[in-house]
mmCIF file of C-alpha atoms and ligand atoms in Angstrom:
data_model
loop_
_atom_site.group_PDB
_atom_site.id
_atom_site.type_symbol
_atom_site.label_atom_id
_atom_site.label_comp_id
_atom_site.label_asym_id
_atom_site.label_seq_id
_atom_site.Cartn_x
_atom_site.Cartn_y
_atom_site.Cartn_z
ATOM 1 C CA MET A 1 22.630 21.039 4.386
ATOM 2 C CA LYS A 2 19.412 22.473 4.428
ATOM 3 C CA LYS A 3 18.208 25.690 6.405
ATOM 4 C CA GLU A 4 16.199 24.959 9.457
ATOM 5 C CA ARG A 5 14.550 28.109 9.909
ATOM 6 C CA GLY A 6 14.980 31.891 9.748
ATOM 7 C CA SER A 7 17.644 33.594 8.182
ATOM 8 C CA ARG A 8 20.905 32.044 6.486
ATOM 9 C CA VAL A 9 23.902 34.486 6.014
ATOM 10 C CA VAL A 10 27.487 32.684 3.996
ATOM 11 C CA ILE A 11 30.286 34.491 4.632
ATOM 12 C CA ILE A 12 33.142 33.597 1.596
ATOM 13 C CA GLY A 13 36.327 34.867 3.130
ATOM 14 C CA ALA A 14 36.879 34.183 6.966
ATOM 15 C CA GLY A 15 39.874 37.158 7.216
ATOM 16 C CA LEU A 16 39.546 39.963 9.197
ATOM 17 C CA VAL A 17 36.933 41.673 7.185
ATOM 18 C CA GLY A 18 34.802 38.449 7.068
ATOM 19 C CA SER A 19 35.094 37.622 10.685
ATOM 20 C CA THR A 20 34.169 40.658 12.339
ATOM 21 C CA PHE A 21 31.381 40.938 10.286
ATOM 22 C CA ALA A 22 30.207 37.371 11.432
ATOM 23 C CA TYR A 23 30.764 38.967 15.069
ATOM 24 C CA SER A 24 28.967 42.084 14.329
ATOM 25 C CA LEU A 25 26.106 40.141 13.120
ATOM 26 C CA MET A 26 25.850 37.380 15.730
ATOM 27 C CA MET A 27 25.733 40.576 18.188
ATOM 28 C CA ASN A 28 23.094 42.091 16.239
ATOM 29 C CA GLY A 29 20.551 38.925 16.218
ATOM 30 C CA ILE A 30 19.268 39.346 13.033
ATOM 31 C CA ALA A 31 20.417 35.666 11.319
ATOM 32 C CA SER A 32 19.620 32.433 12.760
ATOM 33 C CA GLU A 33 22.522 30.890 10.465
ATOM 34 C CA ILE A 34 25.972 32.520 10.089
ATOM 35 C CA ILE A 35 27.899 30.245 7.580
ATOM 36 C CA MET A 36 31.718 30.739 7.138
ATOM 37 C CA LEU A 37 33.732 29.361 4.265
ATOM 38 C CA ASP A 38 37.502 29.925 3.244
ATOM 39 C CA VAL A 39 40.503 28.312 1.494
ATOM 40 C CA ASN A 40 42.225 28.380 4.640
ATOM 41 C CA GLU A 41 40.729 25.810 6.653
ATOM 42 C CA ALA A 42 42.604 26.365 9.683
ATOM 43 C CA ARG A 43 41.909 29.875 10.165
ATOM 44 C CA LEU A 44 38.053 29.309 9.291
ATOM 45 C CA LYS A 45 38.198 26.363 12.010
ATOM 46 C CA GLY A 46 39.858 28.913 14.576
ATOM 47 C CA GLU A 47 37.602 31.774 13.948
ATOM 48 C CA VAL A 48 34.387 29.496 14.093
ATOM 49 C CA MET A 49 35.797 28.060 17.209
ATOM 50 C CA ASP A 50 36.081 31.743 18.753
ATOM 51 C CA LEU A 51 32.908 32.936 17.438
ATOM 52 C CA ASN A 52 30.677 29.937 18.962
ATOM 53 C CA HIS A 53 32.750 30.486 22.091
ATOM 54 C CA GLY A 54 30.588 33.673 22.592
ATOM 55 C CA LEU A 55 27.280 31.988 21.989
ATOM 56 C CA SER A 56 25.988 31.714 25.678
ATOM 57 C CA PHE A 57 26.198 35.778 25.467
ATOM 58 C CA VAL A 58 24.066 36.452 22.427
ATOM 59 C CA LYS A 59 20.522 35.563 20.992
ATOM 60 C CA PRO A 60 20.406 32.107 19.691
ATOM 61 C CA VAL A 61 22.447 32.008 16.227
ATOM 62 C CA MET A 62 24.256 28.786 14.880
ATOM 63 C CA VAL A 63 27.624 29.801 13.542
ATOM 64 C CA ARG A 64 29.757 26.879 11.456
ATOM 65 C CA ALA A 65 31.983 26.177 9.058
ATOM 66 C CA GLY A 66 30.163 25.297 5.819
ATOM 67 C CA THR A 67 30.250 24.316 1.989
ATOM 68 C CA TYR A 68 29.391 26.033 -1.136
ATOM 69 C CA GLU A 69 26.082 23.442 -1.115
ATOM 70 C CA ASP A 70 24.946 25.907 1.941
ATOM 71 C CA CYS A 71 24.340 28.757 -0.709
ATOM 72 C CA LEU A 72 21.759 26.971 -1.700
ATOM 73 C CA ASP A 73 19.182 28.048 1.010
ATOM 74 C CA ALA A 74 20.965 31.347 1.805
ATOM 75 C CA ASP A 75 19.037 34.520 2.183
ATOM 76 C CA VAL A 76 22.257 36.846 1.509
ATOM 77 C CA ILE A 77 25.959 35.492 0.566
ATOM 78 C CA VAL A 78 28.603 38.353 1.509
ATOM 79 C CA ILE A 79 31.818 38.153 -0.037
ATOM 80 C CA THR A 80 34.664 38.872 1.916
ATOM 81 C CA ALA A 81 37.704 37.164 0.170
ATOM 82 C CA GLY A 82 40.774 38.445 -1.378
ATOM 83 C CA ALA A 83 44.597 38.182 -1.975
ATOM 84 C CA ASN A 84 46.497 41.002 -0.470
ATOM 85 C CA GLN A 85 48.868 42.872 -2.539
ATOM 86 C CA LYS A 86 52.337 41.299 -2.919
ATOM 87 C CA PRO A 87 55.563 43.640 -3.124
ATOM 88 C CA GLY A 88 55.814 45.211 -6.209
ATOM 89 C CA GLU A 89 52.468 43.621 -7.519
ATOM 90 C CA SER A 90 50.391 46.892 -9.196
ATOM 91 C CA ARG A 91 47.084 47.636 -8.321
ATOM 92 C CA LEU A 92 45.594 45.726 -11.649
ATOM 93 C CA ASP A 93 47.907 42.788 -11.020
ATOM 94 C CA LEU A 94 46.000 42.303 -7.798
ATOM 95 C CA LEU A 95 42.585 42.905 -9.628
ATOM 96 C CA THR A 96 43.220 40.396 -12.307
ATOM 97 C CA ARG A 97 44.222 38.097 -9.116
ATOM 98 C CA ASN A 98 41.098 38.972 -7.363
ATOM 99 C CA ALA A 99 38.960 38.429 -10.356
ATOM 100 C CA ALA A 100 40.316 34.873 -10.524
ATOM 101 C CA ILE A 101 39.791 34.032 -6.989
ATOM 102 C CA PHE A 102 36.089 35.344 -7.558
ATOM 103 C CA LYS A 103 35.503 33.138 -10.978
ATOM 104 C CA SER A 104 36.449 30.099 -8.695
ATOM 105 C CA ILE A 105 33.573 31.401 -6.130
ATOM 106 C CA LEU A 106 31.107 32.442 -8.427
ATOM 107 C CA ASP A 107 31.473 29.074 -10.228
ATOM 108 C CA GLN A 108 30.890 26.847 -7.164
ATOM 109 C CA ILE A 109 28.057 29.404 -6.003
ATOM 110 C CA ASN A 110 26.465 28.934 -9.629
ATOM 111 C CA THR A 111 26.815 24.991 -9.726
ATOM 112 C CA VAL A 112 25.039 25.059 -6.295
ATOM 113 C CA GLY A 113 22.557 27.610 -7.351
ATOM 114 C CA THR A 114 20.794 30.227 -5.546
ATOM 115 C CA GLU A 115 18.469 33.161 -4.900
ATOM 116 C CA ALA A 116 20.102 34.496 -2.477
ATOM 117 C CA ILE A 117 21.356 38.474 -2.718
ATOM 118 C CA LEU A 118 25.050 38.840 -3.337
ATOM 119 C CA LEU A 119 26.968 41.443 -1.388
ATOM 120 C CA VAL A 120 30.473 42.203 -2.273
ATOM 121 C CA ALA A 121 32.975 43.803 0.242
ATOM 122 C CA SER A 122 36.314 43.135 -1.305
ATOM 123 C CA ASN A 123 38.274 45.607 -2.785
ATOM 124 C CA PRO A 124 38.495 47.635 -5.157
ATOM 125 C CA VAL A 125 34.708 46.914 -4.421
ATOM 126 C CA ASP A 126 33.263 48.514 -7.359
ATOM 127 C CA ILE A 127 35.004 46.408 -9.906
ATOM 128 C CA MET A 128 34.704 43.205 -8.107
ATOM 129 C CA THR A 129 30.978 43.691 -7.882
ATOM 130 C CA TYR A 130 31.104 44.394 -11.444
ATOM 131 C CA VAL A 131 32.949 41.396 -11.781
ATOM 132 C CA THR A 132 30.603 39.636 -9.359
ATOM 133 C CA TYR A 133 27.797 40.688 -11.632
ATOM 134 C CA LYS A 134 28.727 39.662 -15.016
ATOM 135 C CA LEU A 135 30.219 36.201 -13.665
ATOM 136 C CA SER A 136 27.424 35.595 -11.743
ATOM 137 C CA GLY A 137 24.653 35.981 -14.325
ATOM 138 C CA PHE A 138 22.130 37.565 -11.599
ATOM 139 C CA SER A 139 20.035 40.333 -12.383
ATOM 140 C CA SER A 140 21.676 43.745 -11.190
ATOM 141 C CA HIS A 141 19.488 44.385 -8.290
ATOM 142 C CA ARG A 142 20.633 40.785 -6.671
ATOM 143 C CA VAL A 143 24.343 42.300 -6.871
ATOM 144 C CA ILE A 144 25.456 45.018 -4.355
ATOM 145 C CA GLY A 145 28.575 46.350 -3.348
ATOM 146 C CA SER A 146 29.486 47.634 0.198
ATOM 147 C CA GLY A 147 30.512 50.823 -1.772
ATOM 148 C CA THR A 148 30.735 54.208 0.193
ATOM 149 C CA VAL A 149 28.151 52.703 2.761
ATOM 150 C CA LEU A 150 31.573 53.306 5.138
ATOM 151 C CA ASP A 151 32.739 56.394 3.432
ATOM 152 C CA SER A 152 29.379 58.185 4.429
ATOM 153 C CA ALA A 153 29.665 56.710 7.941
ATOM 154 C CA ARG A 154 33.037 58.176 8.454
ATOM 155 C CA PHE A 155 31.653 61.409 6.709
ATOM 156 C CA ARG A 156 28.834 61.365 9.113
ATOM 157 C CA TYR A 157 30.731 60.796 11.893
ATOM 158 C CA LEU A 158 33.454 63.530 11.133
ATOM 159 C CA ILE A 159 30.510 66.029 10.618
ATOM 160 C CA SER A 160 28.791 64.916 13.891
ATOM 161 C CA ALA A 161 32.014 65.468 15.766
ATOM 162 C CA HIS A 162 32.617 69.012 14.365
ATOM 163 C CA CYS A 163 28.810 70.054 15.001
ATOM 164 C CA LYS A 164 28.332 68.484 18.421
ATOM 165 C CA VAL A 165 25.333 66.417 17.108
ATOM 166 C CA ASP A 166 24.605 62.805 17.013
ATOM 167 C CA PRO A 167 25.873 61.027 13.495
ATOM 168 C CA SER A 168 22.353 59.645 13.145
ATOM 169 C CA ASN A 169 21.018 63.129 13.045
ATOM 170 C CA VAL A 170 23.520 64.067 10.189
ATOM 171 C CA HIS A 171 22.449 63.056 6.719
ATOM 172 C CA ALA A 172 25.131 63.400 4.396
ATOM 173 C CA TYR A 173 26.527 60.972 1.417
ATOM 174 C CA ILE A 174 29.808 60.432 -0.381
ATOM 175 C CA ILE A 175 28.911 58.554 -3.640
ATOM 176 C CA GLY A 176 31.069 57.564 -6.577
ATOM 177 C CA GLU A 177 34.236 55.140 -6.217
ATOM 178 C CA HIS A 178 35.100 53.697 -2.733
ATOM 179 C CA GLY A 179 38.378 55.204 -3.178
ATOM 180 C CA ASP A 180 40.097 58.072 -3.928
ATOM 181 C CA SER A 181 37.993 59.723 -6.570
ATOM 182 C CA GLU A 182 34.559 59.689 -4.187
ATOM 183 C CA VAL A 183 32.396 62.929 -4.188
ATOM 184 C CA PRO A 184 31.104 64.311 -0.984
ATOM 185 C CA VAL A 185 27.741 65.618 -1.673
ATOM 186 C CA TRP A 186 27.633 68.882 0.200
ATOM 187 C CA SER A 187 25.066 70.469 -1.345
ATOM 188 C CA LEU A 188 22.247 67.910 -0.082
ATOM 189 C CA ALA A 189 24.228 67.467 3.299
ATOM 190 C CA ASN A 190 21.620 68.448 6.240
ATOM 191 C CA ILE A 191 21.585 67.947 9.970
ATOM 192 C CA ALA A 192 17.490 68.313 11.119
ATOM 193 C CA GLY A 193 16.837 69.014 7.569
ATOM 194 C CA LEU A 194 19.225 72.505 7.427
ATOM 195 C CA ARG A 195 21.415 72.987 4.887
ATOM 196 C CA PHE A 196 25.288 73.712 6.324
ATOM 197 C CA ASN A 197 24.644 77.424 5.019
ATOM 198 C CA GLU A 198 21.001 77.269 7.253
ATOM 199 C CA TYR A 199 22.594 75.260 10.112
ATOM 200 C CA CYS A 200 25.399 77.403 11.067
ATOM 201 C CA PRO A 201 23.848 80.376 11.917
ATOM 202 C CA VAL A 202 21.257 78.782 13.895
ATOM 203 C CA CYS A 203 24.073 76.588 15.496
ATOM 204 C CA GLY A 204 25.753 79.772 16.371
ATOM 205 C CA GLY A 205 29.034 77.577 17.720
ATOM 206 C CA ASN A 206 31.318 80.186 16.729
ATOM 207 C CA CYS A 207 33.904 77.541 15.064
ATOM 208 C CA GLY A 208 34.409 79.767 12.123
ATOM 209 C CA GLU A 209 34.663 78.695 8.279
ATOM 210 C CA PHE A 210 32.980 75.016 8.182
ATOM 211 C CA PRO A 211 36.037 72.900 7.734
ATOM 212 C CA LYS A 212 34.713 70.846 4.378
ATOM 213 C CA ASP A 213 37.715 70.178 2.556
ATOM 214 C CA GLN A 214 39.681 69.287 5.752
ATOM 215 C CA ILE A 215 36.408 66.641 6.561
ATOM 216 C CA TYR A 216 36.666 65.448 3.105
ATOM 217 C CA GLN A 217 40.349 64.655 3.215
ATOM 218 C CA GLU A 218 40.184 62.942 6.606
ATOM 219 C CA VAL A 219 37.384 60.546 4.943
ATOM 220 C CA LYS A 220 38.997 59.829 2.046
ATOM 221 C CA ASN A 221 42.427 59.359 3.786
ATOM 222 C CA ALA A 222 40.637 57.289 6.609
ATOM 223 C CA ALA A 223 41.405 53.654 5.158
ATOM 224 C CA ALA A 224 45.424 54.584 4.625
ATOM 225 C CA GLN A 225 45.488 56.402 8.273
ATOM 226 C CA ILE A 226 43.972 53.242 9.859
ATOM 227 C CA ILE A 227 46.147 50.686 8.283
ATOM 228 C CA GLN A 228 49.572 52.446 8.690
ATOM 229 C CA GLY A 229 48.115 52.361 12.535
ATOM 230 C CA LYS A 230 47.173 48.973 12.882
ATOM 231 C CA GLY A 231 47.200 47.097 9.801
ATOM 232 C CA ALA A 232 43.690 46.700 8.389
ATOM 233 C CA THR A 233 40.436 47.856 8.610
ATOM 234 C CA TYR A 234 37.629 45.605 9.409
ATOM 235 C CA TYR A 235 35.482 46.932 12.719
ATOM 236 C CA ALA A 236 33.713 49.749 10.628
ATOM 237 C CA ILE A 237 33.269 47.805 7.715
ATOM 238 C CA GLY A 238 31.794 44.738 9.834
ATOM 239 C CA LEU A 239 29.110 47.131 10.970
ATOM 240 C CA ALA A 240 28.334 48.772 7.752
ATOM 241 C CA LEU A 241 27.754 45.321 6.161
ATOM 242 C CA VAL A 242 25.390 44.162 9.010
ATOM 243 C CA GLN A 243 23.502 47.547 8.279
ATOM 244 C CA ILE A 244 23.108 46.216 4.762
ATOM 245 C CA VAL A 245 22.079 42.864 5.333
ATOM 246 C CA GLU A 246 19.799 43.876 7.970
ATOM 247 C CA SER A 247 17.906 46.010 5.697
ATOM 248 C CA ILE A 248 17.647 42.825 3.349
ATOM 249 C CA LEU A 249 16.913 40.508 5.771
ATOM 250 C CA ARG A 250 14.198 42.661 7.207
ATOM 251 C CA ASP A 251 13.132 44.219 4.094
ATOM 252 C CA GLU A 252 13.371 47.357 5.909
ATOM 253 C CA TYR A 253 13.856 50.139 2.482
ATOM 254 C CA SER A 254 16.679 51.834 3.898
ATOM 255 C CA VAL A 255 18.662 54.377 1.827
ATOM 256 C CA LEU A 256 22.432 53.287 1.498
ATOM 257 C CA THR A 257 24.991 54.286 -0.573
ATOM 258 C CA VAL A 258 25.748 50.905 -1.675
ATOM 259 C CA SER A 259 27.608 49.927 -5.245
ATOM 260 C CA THR A 260 25.035 49.542 -7.950
ATOM 261 C CA LEU A 261 24.784 49.262 -11.846
ATOM 262 C CA LEU A 262 24.414 52.520 -13.368
ATOM 263 C CA THR A 263 22.686 52.147 -16.770
ATOM 264 C CA GLY A 264 22.809 55.553 -18.045
ATOM 265 C CA GLU A 265 22.009 57.426 -15.018
ATOM 266 C CA TYR A 266 23.948 61.047 -14.668
ATOM 267 C CA GLY A 267 25.078 59.903 -18.567
ATOM 268 C CA ILE A 268 27.257 56.671 -16.908
ATOM 269 C CA ASN A 269 26.701 53.425 -18.371
ATOM 270 C CA ASP A 270 27.814 49.498 -17.750
ATOM 271 C CA LEU A 271 29.643 50.317 -14.436
ATOM 272 C CA TYR A 272 28.861 49.873 -10.549
ATOM 273 C CA LEU A 273 29.307 53.002 -8.382
ATOM 274 C CA SER A 274 27.668 54.134 -5.205
ATOM 275 C CA LEU A 275 24.567 55.980 -5.168
ATOM 276 C CA PRO A 276 21.807 56.131 -2.501
ATOM 277 C CA CYS A 277 20.065 53.248 -2.929
ATOM 278 C CA ILE A 278 16.870 51.828 -1.430
ATOM 279 C CA VAL A 279 17.691 48.393 -0.259
ATOM 280 C CA SER A 280 15.019 45.895 0.554
ATOM 281 C CA ARG A 281 14.437 41.930 0.326
ATOM 282 C CA HIS A 282 14.878 42.101 -3.119
ATOM 283 C CA GLY A 283 17.902 43.495 -2.891
ATOM 284 C CA ILE A 284 18.166 47.160 -4.698
ATOM 285 C CA GLU A 285 14.932 48.218 -5.151
ATOM 286 C CA LYS A 286 15.609 51.510 -6.899
ATOM 287 C CA GLN A 287 18.214 54.060 -7.041
ATOM 288 C CA VAL A 288 17.695 57.660 -5.278
ATOM 289 C CA ARG A 289 18.316 60.245 -7.979
ATOM 290 C CA LEU A 290 19.899 63.142 -6.678
ATOM 291 C CA ASP A 291 19.859 66.585 -7.878
ATOM 292 C CA LEU A 292 23.747 67.318 -7.767
ATOM 293 C CA SER A 293 25.258 70.915 -7.946
ATOM 294 C CA PRO A 294 27.470 71.009 -11.154
ATOM 295 C CA GLU A 295 30.744 70.698 -9.426
ATOM 296 C CA GLU A 296 29.468 67.185 -7.762
ATOM 297 C CA LEU A 297 28.167 65.666 -11.044
ATOM 298 C CA ALA A 298 31.387 66.569 -12.703
ATOM 299 C CA GLY A 299 33.000 64.697 -9.617
ATOM 300 C CA LEU A 300 30.838 61.746 -10.348
ATOM 301 C CA LYS A 301 31.659 61.483 -13.957
ATOM 302 C CA HIS A 302 35.521 61.524 -13.076
ATOM 303 C CA SER A 303 34.929 59.156 -10.523
ATOM 304 C CA ALA A 304 33.440 57.044 -13.378
ATOM 305 C CA ALA A 305 35.786 57.524 -15.728
ATOM 306 C CA THR A 306 38.529 56.590 -13.151
ATOM 307 C CA LEU A 307 36.717 53.013 -12.722
ATOM 308 C CA GLN A 308 36.054 52.807 -16.424
ATOM 309 C CA GLU A 309 39.745 53.116 -16.832
ATOM 310 C CA PHE A 310 40.710 50.459 -14.208
ATOM 311 C CA LYS A 311 37.723 48.423 -15.666
ATOM 312 C CA ALA A 312 39.059 48.219 -19.086
ATOM 313 C CA GLY A 313 42.307 46.896 -18.074
ATOM 314 C CA LEU A 314 40.433 43.816 -16.712
ATOM 315 C CA LYS A 315 39.601 40.658 -18.951
ATOM 316 C CA ILE A 316 36.123 38.665 -17.306
ATOM 317 C CA GLU A 317 35.624 35.703 -18.798
HETATM 318 P P1 NAD B 401 41.924 38.993 5.140
HETATM 319 O O1 NAD B 401 43.383 38.867 4.028
HETATM 320 O O2 NAD B 401 42.237 38.907 6.265
HETATM 321 O O3 NAD B 401 40.968 37.903 4.474
HETATM 322 C C1 NAD B 401 40.982 37.302 3.285
HETATM 323 C C2 NAD B 401 40.614 36.131 3.677
HETATM 324 O O4 NAD B 401 39.892 35.489 2.196
HETATM 325 C C3 NAD B 401 41.171 34.998 3.777
HETATM 326 O O5 NAD B 401 41.091 34.513 4.981
HETATM 327 C C4 NAD B 401 41.817 34.360 2.692
HETATM 328 O O6 NAD B 401 41.828 32.851 3.153
HETATM 329 C C5 NAD B 401 40.162 34.013 2.018
HETATM 330 N N1 NAD B 401 40.197 33.662 0.604
HETATM 331 C C6 NAD B 401 41.162 33.979 -0.576
HETATM 332 N N2 NAD B 401 40.671 33.373 -1.517
HETATM 333 C C7 NAD B 401 39.293 32.909 -1.219
HETATM 334 C C8 NAD B 401 38.736 31.822 -1.907
HETATM 335 N N3 NAD B 401 39.028 31.614 -3.030
HETATM 336 N N4 NAD B 401 37.916 31.189 -1.203
HETATM 337 C C9 NAD B 401 36.840 31.547 0.322
HETATM 338 N N5 NAD B 401 38.168 32.625 0.629
HETATM 339 C C10 NAD B 401 39.157 32.842 0.344
HETATM 340 O O7 NAD B 401 41.763 40.464 4.598
HETATM 341 P P2 NAD B 401 40.495 41.265 5.080
HETATM 342 O O8 NAD B 401 41.369 42.307 6.051
HETATM 343 O O9 NAD B 401 39.779 40.387 5.864
HETATM 344 O O10 NAD B 401 40.189 41.923 3.904
HETATM 345 C C11 NAD B 401 39.108 41.059 2.929
HETATM 346 C C12 NAD B 401 38.898 41.980 1.833
HETATM 347 O O11 NAD B 401 38.123 43.368 2.349
HETATM 348 C C13 NAD B 401 40.055 42.791 0.946
HETATM 349 O O12 NAD B 401 39.624 43.262 -0.331
HETATM 350 C C14 NAD B 401 39.753 44.069 1.636
HETATM 351 O O13 NAD B 401 40.752 45.183 0.965
HETATM 352 C C15 NAD B 401 38.544 44.373 1.743
HETATM 353 N N6 NAD B 401 38.028 45.639 2.735
HETATM 354 C C16 NAD B 401 37.035 46.278 2.131
HETATM 355 C C17 NAD B 401 36.191 47.308 2.676
HETATM 356 C C18 NAD B 401 35.166 47.964 2.137
HETATM 357 O O14 NAD B 401 34.880 49.275 2.284
HETATM 358 N N7 NAD B 401 34.332 47.493 1.240
HETATM 359 C C19 NAD B 401 37.181 47.473 3.863
HETATM 360 C C20 NAD B 401 38.044 47.155 4.449
HETATM 361 C C21 NAD B 401 38.474 45.703 3.732
#
């Protein structure tokens, strides 16, 4: 169906992440059309009905179930579809199944054709974004992974809770893989423009040694801890996706640690992983080159090697 006005966001995968993202986007008010697709028609119908019943409480927006034809006029297509790990299934087997799902999705998008930006959230997000880049044939600036936007938000929250400041005043990034090998960039982290070796004496909070390792471990283990408690994570990733989509739709040029294609930067080639990037209407405008400490650079290269190994096991047609 042709877009009537404003901004159209298509969400492929109306599961927990896709529908929480749709809800957050609906509350945010930046999209005029939110169109959802899922192979599970009953679930899709239920999610769309539930969201529509909230429309009288938010700014005008159309929410409906759609088809791949709707991708033609989309501004952003967000892929949150994925299979769940079966008992005894290896990570690589799951990845192979998810790659097959992505192939069917991208074949259908390509049949219709679109100028949209593709944003991937499905895990393992760096590899799935690479798969999307390869199978879509799009230029890399139009293929973005949610990457470590969520991990950076967790990092900023934990630092803010320790330092008792607003998380929006903490500037700190997690880069590399969205996963176990992710890298905290402590050397550039700051509050009010002050790095931690400068901020702590000024703060005078008397909290002893700054608990860097504890904070990093909490960031890294957050998803596992949440999944243990409630089965899945979806609120914060829903909001992280809204922030990325908002930067695209409103041409904001926000700096976000999205997953992006590296073509030789930091000595890493032909791999998607997260670095701070400027995100605009065109997708990724550019990467922001960081002056990393030797340990952080080694961590980033280790993260790349981990992903490269994983990628090598996957056949992409
Ligand atoms: P979920 O099982 O609730 O939803 C997945 C949905 O995908 C299901 O509704 C399923 O029917 C649908 N689907 C499967 N194949 C499809 C296809 N071919 N076309 C359309 N839809 C299809 O899972 P979830 O909790 O919503 O998680 C979705 C993905 O997001 C997972 O890969 C998860 O690991 C990932 N995730 C990523 C982050 C992040 O930070 N990037 C955070 C949380 C979850």
